[in-house]
Short mmCIF file of C-alpha atoms in Angstrom, two decimals:
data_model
loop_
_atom_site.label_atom_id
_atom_site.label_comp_id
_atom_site.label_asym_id
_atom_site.label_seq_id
_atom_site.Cartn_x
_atom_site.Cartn_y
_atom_site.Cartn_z
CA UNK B 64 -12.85 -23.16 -25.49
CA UNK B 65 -12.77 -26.57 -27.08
CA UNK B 66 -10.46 -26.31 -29.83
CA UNK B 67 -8.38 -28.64 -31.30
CA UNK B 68 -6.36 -27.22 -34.35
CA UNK B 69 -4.82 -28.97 -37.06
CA UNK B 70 -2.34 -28.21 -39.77
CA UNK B 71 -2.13 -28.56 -43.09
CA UNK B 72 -6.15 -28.47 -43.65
CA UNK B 73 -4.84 -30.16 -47.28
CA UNK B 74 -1.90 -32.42 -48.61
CA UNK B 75 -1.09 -34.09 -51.37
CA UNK B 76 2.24 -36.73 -51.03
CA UNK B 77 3.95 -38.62 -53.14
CA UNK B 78 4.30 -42.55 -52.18
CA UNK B 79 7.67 -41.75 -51.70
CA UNK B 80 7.59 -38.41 -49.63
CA UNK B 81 7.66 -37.89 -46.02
CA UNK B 82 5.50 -35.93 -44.81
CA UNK B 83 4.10 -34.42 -40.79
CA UNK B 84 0.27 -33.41 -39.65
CA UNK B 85 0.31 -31.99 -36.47
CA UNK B 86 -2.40 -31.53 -33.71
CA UNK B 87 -2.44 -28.71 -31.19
CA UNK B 88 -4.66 -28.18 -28.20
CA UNK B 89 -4.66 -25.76 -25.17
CA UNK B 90 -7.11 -27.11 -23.49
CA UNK B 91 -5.18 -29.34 -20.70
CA UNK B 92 -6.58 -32.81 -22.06
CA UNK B 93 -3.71 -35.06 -21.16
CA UNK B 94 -5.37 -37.69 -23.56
CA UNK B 95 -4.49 -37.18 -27.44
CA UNK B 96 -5.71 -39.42 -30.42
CA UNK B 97 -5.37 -40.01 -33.76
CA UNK B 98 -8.35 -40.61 -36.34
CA UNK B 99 -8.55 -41.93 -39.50
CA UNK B 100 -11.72 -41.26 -41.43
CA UNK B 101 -12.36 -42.57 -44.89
CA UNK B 102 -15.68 -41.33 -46.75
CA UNK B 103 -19.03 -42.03 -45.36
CA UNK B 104 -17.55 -44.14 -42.75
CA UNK B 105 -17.30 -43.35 -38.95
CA UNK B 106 -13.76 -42.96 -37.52
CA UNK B 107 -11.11 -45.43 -36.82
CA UNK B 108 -9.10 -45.00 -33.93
CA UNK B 109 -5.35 -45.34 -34.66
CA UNK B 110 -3.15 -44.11 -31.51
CA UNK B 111 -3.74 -42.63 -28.11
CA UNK B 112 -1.42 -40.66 -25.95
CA UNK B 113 -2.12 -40.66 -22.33
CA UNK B 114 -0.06 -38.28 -20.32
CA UNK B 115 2.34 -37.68 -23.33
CA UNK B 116 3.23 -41.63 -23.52
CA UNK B 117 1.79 -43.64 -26.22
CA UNK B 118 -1.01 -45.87 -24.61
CA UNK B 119 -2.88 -47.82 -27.43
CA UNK B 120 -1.52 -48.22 -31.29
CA UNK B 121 -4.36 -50.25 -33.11
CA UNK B 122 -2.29 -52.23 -35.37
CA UNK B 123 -1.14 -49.54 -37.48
CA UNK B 124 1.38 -49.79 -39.53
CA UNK B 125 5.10 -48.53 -39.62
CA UNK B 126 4.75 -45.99 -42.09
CA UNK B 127 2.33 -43.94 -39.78
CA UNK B 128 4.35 -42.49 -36.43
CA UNK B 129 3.29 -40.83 -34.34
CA UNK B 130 5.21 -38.15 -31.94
CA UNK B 131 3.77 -36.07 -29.05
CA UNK B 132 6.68 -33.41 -28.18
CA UNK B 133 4.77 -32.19 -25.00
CA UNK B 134 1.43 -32.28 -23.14
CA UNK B 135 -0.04 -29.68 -26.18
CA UNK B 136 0.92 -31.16 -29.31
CA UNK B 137 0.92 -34.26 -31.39
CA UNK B 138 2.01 -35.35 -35.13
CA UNK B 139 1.81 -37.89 -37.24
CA UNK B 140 4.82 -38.38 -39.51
CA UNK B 141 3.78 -40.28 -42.81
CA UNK B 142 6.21 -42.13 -45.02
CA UNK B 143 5.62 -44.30 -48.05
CA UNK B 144 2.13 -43.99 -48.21
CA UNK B 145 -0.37 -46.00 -50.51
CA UNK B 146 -3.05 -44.73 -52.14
CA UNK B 147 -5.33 -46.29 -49.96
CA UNK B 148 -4.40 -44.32 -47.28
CA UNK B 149 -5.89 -41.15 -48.89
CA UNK B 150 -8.33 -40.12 -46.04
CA UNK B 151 -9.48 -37.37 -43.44
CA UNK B 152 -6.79 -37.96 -40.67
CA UNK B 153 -8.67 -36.38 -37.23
CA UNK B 154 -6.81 -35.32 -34.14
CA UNK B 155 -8.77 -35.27 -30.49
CA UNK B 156 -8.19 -34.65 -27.09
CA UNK B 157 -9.70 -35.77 -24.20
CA UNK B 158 -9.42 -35.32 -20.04
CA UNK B 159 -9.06 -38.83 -19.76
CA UNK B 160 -12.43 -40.51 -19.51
CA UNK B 161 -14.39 -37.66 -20.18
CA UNK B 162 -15.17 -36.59 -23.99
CA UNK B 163 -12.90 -36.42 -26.84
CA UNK B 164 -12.93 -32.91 -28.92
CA UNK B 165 -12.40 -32.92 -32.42
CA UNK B 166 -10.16 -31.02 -34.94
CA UNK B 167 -11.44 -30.03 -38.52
CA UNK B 168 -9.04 -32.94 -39.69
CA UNK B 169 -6.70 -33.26 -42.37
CA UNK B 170 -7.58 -34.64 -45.68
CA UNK B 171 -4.12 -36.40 -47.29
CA UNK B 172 -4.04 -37.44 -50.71
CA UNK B 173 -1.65 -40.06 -51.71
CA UNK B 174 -0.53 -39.83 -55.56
CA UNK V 246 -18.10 -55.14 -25.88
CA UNK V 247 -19.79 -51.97 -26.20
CA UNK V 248 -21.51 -51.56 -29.43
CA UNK V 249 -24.01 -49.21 -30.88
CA UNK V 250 -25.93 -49.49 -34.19
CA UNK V 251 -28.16 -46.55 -35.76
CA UNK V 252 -31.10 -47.51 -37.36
CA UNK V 253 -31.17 -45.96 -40.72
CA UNK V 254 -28.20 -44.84 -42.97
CA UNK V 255 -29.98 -42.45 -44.76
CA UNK V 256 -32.69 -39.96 -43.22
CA UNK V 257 -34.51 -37.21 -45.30
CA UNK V 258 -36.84 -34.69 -43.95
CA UNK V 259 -38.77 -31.54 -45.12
CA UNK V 260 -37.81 -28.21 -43.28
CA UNK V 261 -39.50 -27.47 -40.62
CA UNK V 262 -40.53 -31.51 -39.83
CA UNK V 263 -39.13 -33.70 -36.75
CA UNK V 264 -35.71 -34.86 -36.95
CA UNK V 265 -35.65 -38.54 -35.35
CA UNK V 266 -32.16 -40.48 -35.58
CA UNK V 267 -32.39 -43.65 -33.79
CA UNK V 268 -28.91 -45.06 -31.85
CA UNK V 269 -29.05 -48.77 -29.44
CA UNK V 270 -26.01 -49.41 -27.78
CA UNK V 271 -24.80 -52.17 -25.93
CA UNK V 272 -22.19 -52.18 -22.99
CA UNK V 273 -22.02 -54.03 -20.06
CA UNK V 274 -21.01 -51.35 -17.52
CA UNK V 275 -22.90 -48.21 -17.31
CA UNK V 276 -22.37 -46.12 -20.74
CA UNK V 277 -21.22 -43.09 -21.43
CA UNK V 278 -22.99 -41.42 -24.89
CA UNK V 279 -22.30 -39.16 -27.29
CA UNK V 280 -23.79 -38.27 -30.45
CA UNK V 281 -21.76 -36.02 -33.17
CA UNK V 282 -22.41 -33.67 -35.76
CA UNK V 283 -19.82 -34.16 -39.48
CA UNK V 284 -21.07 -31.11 -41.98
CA UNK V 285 -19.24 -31.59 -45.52
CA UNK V 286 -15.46 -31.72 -45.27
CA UNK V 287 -15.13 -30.89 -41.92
CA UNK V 288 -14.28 -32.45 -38.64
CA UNK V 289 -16.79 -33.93 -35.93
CA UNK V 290 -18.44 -31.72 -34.08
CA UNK V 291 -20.08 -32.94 -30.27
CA UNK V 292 -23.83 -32.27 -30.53
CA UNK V 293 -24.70 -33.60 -26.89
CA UNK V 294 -23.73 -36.06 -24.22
CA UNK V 295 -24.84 -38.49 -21.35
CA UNK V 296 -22.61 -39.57 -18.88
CA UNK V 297 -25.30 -40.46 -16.21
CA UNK V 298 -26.67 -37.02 -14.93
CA UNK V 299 -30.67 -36.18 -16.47
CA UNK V 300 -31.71 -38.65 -18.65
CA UNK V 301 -32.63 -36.42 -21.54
CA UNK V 302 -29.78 -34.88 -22.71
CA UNK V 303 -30.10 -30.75 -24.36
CA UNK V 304 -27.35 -30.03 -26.57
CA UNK V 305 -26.28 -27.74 -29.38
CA UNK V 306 -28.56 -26.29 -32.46
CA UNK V 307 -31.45 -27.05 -30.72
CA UNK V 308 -30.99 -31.40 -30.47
CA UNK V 309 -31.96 -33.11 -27.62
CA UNK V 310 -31.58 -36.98 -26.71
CA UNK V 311 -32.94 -39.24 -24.07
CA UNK V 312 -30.93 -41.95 -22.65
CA UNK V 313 -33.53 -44.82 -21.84
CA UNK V 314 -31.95 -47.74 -19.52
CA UNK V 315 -34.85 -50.22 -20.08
CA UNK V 316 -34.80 -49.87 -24.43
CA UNK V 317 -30.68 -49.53 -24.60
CA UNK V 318 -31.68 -46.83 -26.82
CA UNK V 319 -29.83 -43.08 -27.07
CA UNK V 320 -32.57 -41.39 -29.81
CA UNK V 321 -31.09 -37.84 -31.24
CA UNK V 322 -34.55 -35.63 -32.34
CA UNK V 323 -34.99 -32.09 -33.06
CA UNK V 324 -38.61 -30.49 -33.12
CA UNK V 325 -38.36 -28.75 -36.49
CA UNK V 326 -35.68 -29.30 -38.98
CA UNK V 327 -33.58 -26.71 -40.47
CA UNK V 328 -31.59 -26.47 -43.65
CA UNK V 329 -28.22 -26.08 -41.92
CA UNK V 330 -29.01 -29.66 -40.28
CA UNK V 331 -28.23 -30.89 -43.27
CA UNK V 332 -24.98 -33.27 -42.44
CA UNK V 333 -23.80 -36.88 -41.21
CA UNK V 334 -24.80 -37.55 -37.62
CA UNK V 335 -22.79 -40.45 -35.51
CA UNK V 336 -23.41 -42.34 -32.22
CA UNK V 337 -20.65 -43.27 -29.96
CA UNK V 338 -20.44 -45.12 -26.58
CA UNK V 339 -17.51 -45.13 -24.53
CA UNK V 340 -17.21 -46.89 -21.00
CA UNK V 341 -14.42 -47.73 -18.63
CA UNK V 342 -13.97 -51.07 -19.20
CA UNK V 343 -12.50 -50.27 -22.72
CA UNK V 344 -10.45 -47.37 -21.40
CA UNK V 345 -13.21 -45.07 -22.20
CA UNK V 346 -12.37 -45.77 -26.02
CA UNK V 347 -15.44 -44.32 -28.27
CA UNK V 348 -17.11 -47.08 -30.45
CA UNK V 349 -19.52 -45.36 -33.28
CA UNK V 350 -21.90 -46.48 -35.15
CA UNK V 351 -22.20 -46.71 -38.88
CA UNK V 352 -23.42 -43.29 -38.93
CA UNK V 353 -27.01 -41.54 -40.51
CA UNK V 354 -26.88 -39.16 -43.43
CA UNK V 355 -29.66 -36.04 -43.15
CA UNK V 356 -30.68 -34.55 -46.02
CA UNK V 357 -33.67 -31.98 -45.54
CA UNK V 358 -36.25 -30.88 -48.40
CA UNK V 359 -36.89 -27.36 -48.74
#
């Protein structure tokens, strides 16, 4: 099984909301990342967990933060979005440097 | 720095026809490769991958790729194109010396005539 499930499948926030996606897997990857995908573009990596402890941020900014409770979950808390952050947001997981699994992704609209 | 580009944004094919989607990569340690499957508004899905067993690769849907040293090269084809193959198609190298980080490429659009 190679599932990585994400929830809400939809949202729309206000710039001034604050708002959680969150990432599940049962798969024992002990690496989790964060994807943001705008359209007809490939993914852009944003964080990566490794062993529950954030390993690489790629310059993202403060308003995206991430949290991984435990070894099976992840979010990413949003607050004070832009517009132009309106994109698919994609959760993987990965036995660490083998392949990364993706979820069907989130798609957040910022009004 | 590993790299890969895929030759061709846009690919259209009639049913039934060869699907060829062309991927180079560049990394200076040996590679690990992956292409992926994106149907409309949904997530990536892993077609196949190389990570330095048989050279060509069989993966899902009936996609195979061969992973040629010499040509840096990481081709996706499938013999006879089906409707359902409709969808964007991405290329991705990862290798230790980035942390096994996955760089894609630009990514190739198939659209296939009935």
């Amino acid at each position: 099984d190679t599932e990585v499930t994400q929830t809400p499948k939809h949202l729309v926030m206000g710039m001034t909301n604050k708002k959680s996606l969150k990432c599940e897997q049962h798969m024992g990857h002990r690496a989790m990342y964060w994807y943001k995908q705008k359209a007809k573009k490939p993914p852009e990596l944003m964080f990566v967990y490794s062993y529950e402890k954030l390993s690489i941020n790629e310059s993202v900014p403060s308003r995206f933060s991430p949290e991984c409770p435990n070894s099976s979950l992840l979010n990413l808390h949003l607050h004070a979005l832009q517009p132009e952050d309106s994109a698919l947001y994609l959760c993987a997981s990965s036995q660490e440097g083998n392949t990364i699994y993706f979820g069907e992704g989130s798609w957040l609209t910022v009004v | 720095a590993q790299s890969v580009t895929q030759l061709g944004s846009h690919v259209s094919v009639s049913e039934g026809a060869l699907v060829l989607l062309r991927c180079n990569y560049s990394s200076s340690v040996p590679p690990y490769l992956f292409w992926y499957v994106q149907y409309p508004n949904q997530g990536l899905q892993l077609l196949l991958k190389y990570t330095s067993a048989a050279t060509l690769v069989k993966g899902i849907n009936g996609f195979e790729a061969e992973f040629k040293k010499s040509e840096t090269s990481f081709h996706l084809t499938k013999p006879s194109a089906h409707m359902s193959d409709a969808a964007e198609y991405f290329c991705a190298v990862s290798d230790l010396r980035n942390d096994y980080k996955l760089s894609f490429g630009a990514g190739t659009t198939v659209t296939v005539r009935a």
